[in-house]
PDB file of C-alpha atoms in Angstrom:
ATOM      1  CA  MET L   1       0.004   0.032   0.004  1.00 48.00           C
ATOM      2  CA  GLU L   2       1.426   3.310  -0.977  1.00 50.00           C
ATOM      3  CA  THR L   3       0.985   6.312   1.141  1.00 48.00           C
ATOM      4  CA  ASN L   4       1.965   9.908   0.245  1.00 55.00           C
ATOM      5  CA  SER L   5       0.912  11.591   3.433  1.00 55.00           C
ATOM      6  CA  ASN L   6       3.006  12.594   6.293  1.00 67.00           C
ATOM      7  CA  ASN L   7       0.100  12.396   8.793  1.00 75.00           C
ATOM      8  CA  PRO L   8       0.680   9.269  10.884  1.00 73.00           C
ATOM      9  CA  GLU L   9      -3.024   9.171  12.016  1.00 71.00           C
ATOM     10  CA  GLU L  10      -4.134   9.210   8.404  1.00 76.00           C
ATOM     11  CA  ASN L  11      -1.807   6.407   7.539  1.00 80.00           C
ATOM     12  CA  ILE L  12      -3.046   4.275  10.427  1.00 77.00           C
ATOM     13  CA  LEU L  13      -6.686   4.975   9.585  1.00 75.00           C
ATOM     14  CA  LYS L  14      -5.982   3.837   5.942  1.00 81.00           C
ATOM     15  CA  GLU L  15      -4.253   0.738   7.240  1.00 82.00           C
ATOM     16  CA  LEU L  16      -7.195  -0.127   9.489  1.00 77.00           C
ATOM     17  CA  ALA L  17      -9.647   0.434   6.778  1.00 77.00           C
ATOM     18  CA  SER L  18      -7.773  -1.823   4.464  1.00 84.00           C
ATOM     19  CA  LYS L  19      -7.650  -4.544   6.995  1.00 83.00           C
ATOM     20  CA  LYS L  20     -11.434  -4.194   7.486  1.00 81.00           C
ATOM     21  CA  VAL L  21     -11.925  -4.629   3.721  1.00 86.00           C
ATOM     22  CA  VAL L  22      -9.783  -7.560   3.474  1.00 88.00           C
ATOM     23  CA  LYS L  23     -11.598  -9.209   6.411  1.00 87.00           C
ATOM     24  CA  LEU L  24     -14.967  -8.469   4.902  1.00 89.00           C
ATOM     25  CA  LYS L  25     -13.870  -9.890   1.495  1.00 92.00           C
ATOM     26  CA  SER L  26     -12.752 -13.047   3.236  1.00 92.00           C
ATOM     27  CA  PHE L  27     -16.134 -13.305   5.006  1.00 92.00           C
ATOM     28  CA  TYR L  28     -18.010 -12.986   1.845  1.00 94.00           C
ATOM     29  CA  LYS L  29     -15.917 -15.694   0.219  1.00 95.00           C
ATOM     30  CA  HIS L  30     -16.550 -17.852   3.258  1.00 93.00           C
ATOM     31  CA  THR L  31     -20.339 -17.152   2.912  1.00 94.00           C
ATOM     32  CA  PHE L  32     -20.319 -18.263  -0.686  1.00 96.00           C
ATOM     33  CA  LEU L  33     -18.577 -21.449   0.046  1.00 94.00           C
ATOM     34  CA  TYR L  34     -20.814 -22.151   2.945  1.00 94.00           C
ATOM     35  CA  ALA L  35     -23.875 -21.618   0.867  1.00 95.00           C
ATOM     36  CA  VAL L  36     -22.587 -23.952  -1.860  1.00 92.00           C
ATOM     37  CA  ALA L  37     -21.752 -26.616   0.701  1.00 89.00           C
ATOM     38  CA  MET L  38     -25.182 -26.380   2.379  1.00 91.00           C
ATOM     39  CA  ILE L  39     -26.938 -26.725  -0.958  1.00 91.00           C
ATOM     40  CA  LEU L  40     -24.822 -29.861  -1.818  1.00 87.00           C
ATOM     41  CA  TYR L  41     -25.446 -31.241   1.672  1.00 87.00           C
ATOM     42  CA  ILE L  42     -29.252 -30.812   1.364  1.00 88.00           C
ATOM     43  CA  LEU L  43     -29.173 -32.427  -2.038  1.00 87.00           C
ATOM     44  CA  LYS L  44     -27.095 -35.275  -0.923  1.00 84.00           C
ATOM     45  CA  GLU L  45     -29.166 -36.071   2.317  1.00 84.00           C
ATOM     46  CA  TYR L  46     -32.752 -35.344   1.178  1.00 84.00           C
ATOM     47  CA  THR L  47     -32.852 -36.251  -2.468  1.00 84.00           C
ATOM     48  CA  GLU L  48     -31.579 -39.151  -4.501  1.00 79.00           C
ATOM     49  CA  VAL L  49     -28.970 -37.137  -6.396  1.00 76.00           C
ATOM     50  CA  PRO L  50     -25.839 -39.338  -6.550  1.00 77.00           C
ATOM     51  CA  LEU L  51     -23.367 -37.019  -4.978  1.00 71.00           C
ATOM     52  CA  HIS L  52     -20.902 -39.626  -3.604  1.00 72.00           C
ATOM     53  CA  PHE L  53     -17.654 -38.408  -5.130  1.00 69.00           C
ATOM     54  CA  PHE L  54     -14.516 -37.274  -3.253  1.00 76.00           C
ATOM     55  CA  PRO L  55     -15.013 -34.063  -1.472  1.00 75.00           C
ATOM     56  CA  ILE L  56     -18.799 -34.335  -1.208  1.00 73.00           C
ATOM     57  CA  GLN L  57     -18.795 -37.773   0.291  1.00 74.00           C
ATOM     58  CA  PHE L  58     -17.243 -36.473   3.572  1.00 74.00           C
ATOM     59  CA  LEU L  59     -19.964 -33.805   4.025  1.00 78.00           C
ATOM     60  CA  ASN L  60     -21.993 -35.251   6.809  1.00 83.00           C
ATOM     61  CA  GLY L  61     -24.021 -33.864   9.762  1.00 84.00           C
ATOM     62  CA  VAL L  62     -20.993 -33.505  12.058  1.00 87.00           C
ATOM     63  CA  VAL L  63     -19.051 -31.467   9.449  1.00 87.00           C
ATOM     64  CA  VAL L  64     -22.137 -29.278   8.798  1.00 90.00           C
ATOM     65  CA  ILE L  65     -22.706 -28.592  12.464  1.00 91.00           C
ATOM     66  CA  ILE L  66     -19.134 -27.704  13.117  1.00 92.00           C
ATOM     67  CA  TRP L  67     -18.845 -25.588   9.976  1.00 90.00           C
ATOM     68  CA  SER L  68     -22.056 -23.791  10.905  1.00 93.00           C
ATOM     69  CA  ALA L  69     -20.672 -22.944  14.255  1.00 95.00           C
ATOM     70  CA  VAL L  70     -17.587 -21.595  12.835  1.00 94.00           C
ATOM     71  CA  TYR L  71     -19.588 -19.555  10.292  1.00 94.00           C
ATOM     72  CA  VAL L  72     -21.850 -18.128  13.005  1.00 93.00           C
ATOM     73  CA  GLY L  73     -18.737 -17.243  15.025  1.00 91.00           C
ATOM     74  CA  SER L  74     -17.200 -15.404  12.207  1.00 90.00           C
ATOM     75  CA  ALA L  75     -20.466 -13.621  11.367  1.00 89.00           C
ATOM     76  CA  ILE L  76     -20.617 -12.450  14.998  1.00 87.00           C
ATOM     77  CA  ASP L  77     -17.052 -11.401  14.900  1.00 83.00           C
ATOM     78  CA  MET L  78     -17.515  -9.525  11.665  1.00 82.00           C
ATOM     79  CA  PHE L  79     -20.840  -7.675  12.398  1.00 79.00           C
ATOM     80  CA  VAL L  80     -21.615  -7.653  16.085  1.00 78.00           C
ATOM     81  CA  SER L  81     -18.070  -6.514  16.994  1.00 71.00           C
ATOM     82  CA  PHE L  82     -18.563  -3.428  14.881  1.00 67.00           C
ATOM     83  CA  LYS L  83     -21.608  -2.597  16.921  1.00 67.00           C
ATOM     84  CA  ILE L  84     -19.956  -3.323  20.246  1.00 69.00           C
ATOM     85  CA  PHE L  85     -16.709  -1.756  19.345  1.00 68.00           C
ATOM     86  CA  GLY L  86     -17.965   1.128  17.368  1.00 70.00           C
ATOM     87  CA  LYS L  87     -16.425   4.204  15.764  1.00 71.00           C
ATOM     88  CA  GLU L  88     -15.842   5.951  19.022  1.00 74.00           C
ATOM     89  CA  TRP L  89     -13.958   3.012  20.585  1.00 74.00           C
ATOM     90  CA  GLU L  90     -11.849   2.644  17.430  1.00 71.00           C
ATOM     91  CA  GLU L  91     -10.919   6.388  17.641  1.00 74.00           C
ATOM     92  CA  ARG L  92     -10.149   6.141  21.301  1.00 76.00           C
ATOM     93  CA  LYS L  93      -8.009   3.028  20.738  1.00 76.00           C
ATOM     94  CA  LEU L  94      -6.267   4.773  17.795  1.00 75.00           C
ATOM     95  CA  ARG L  95      -5.461   7.801  19.907  1.00 77.00           C
ATOM     96  CA  SER L  96      -4.115   5.728  22.738  1.00 80.00           C
ATOM     97  CA  LEU L  97      -1.923   3.724  20.410  1.00 75.00           C
ATOM     98  CA  LEU L  98      -0.559   6.865  18.727  1.00 74.00           C
ATOM     99  CA  GLU L  99       0.037   8.511  22.255  1.00 76.00           C
ATOM    100  CA  LYS L 100       1.888   5.311  23.397  1.00 73.00           C
ATOM    101  CA  LYS L 101       3.876   5.249  20.251  1.00 68.00           C
ATOM    102  CA  ASN L 102       4.816   8.981  20.677  1.00 69.00           C
ATOM    103  CA  ARG L 103       5.841   8.431  24.320  1.00 70.00           C
ATOM    104  CA  THR L 104       8.108   5.530  23.492  1.00 64.00           C
ATOM    105  CA  GLN L 105       9.833   7.259  20.594  1.00 55.00           C
ATOM    106  CA  LYS L 106      11.169  10.387  22.146  1.00 55.00           C
ATOM    107  CA  TRP L 107      14.362  10.289  20.207  1.00 57.00           C
ATOM    108  CA  GLU L 108      12.724  11.477  16.900  1.00 51.00           C
TER     109      GLU L 108
END
């Protein structure tokens, strides 16, 4: 990531924003893969579609339950944490990190 600004707060905010975008992109990919797997699982278990080839044959109830728990956990982490740790919290945390950094680097 290329930054032309000399303002350290702006650079840190850009870095935080890019991390959020990457995290959101990863969550959407996980959502797509989870939806495809759930469709295949439902087709395999509740219809007579012959889906007994390599990766699909290991998709059973235990795997679906574990995967669903992980998916719900990642959804809570993605969306509920933004509500709990809102913009004000992020700004306070950013200010405290910058102040801590400025206190430890007095030689500049």
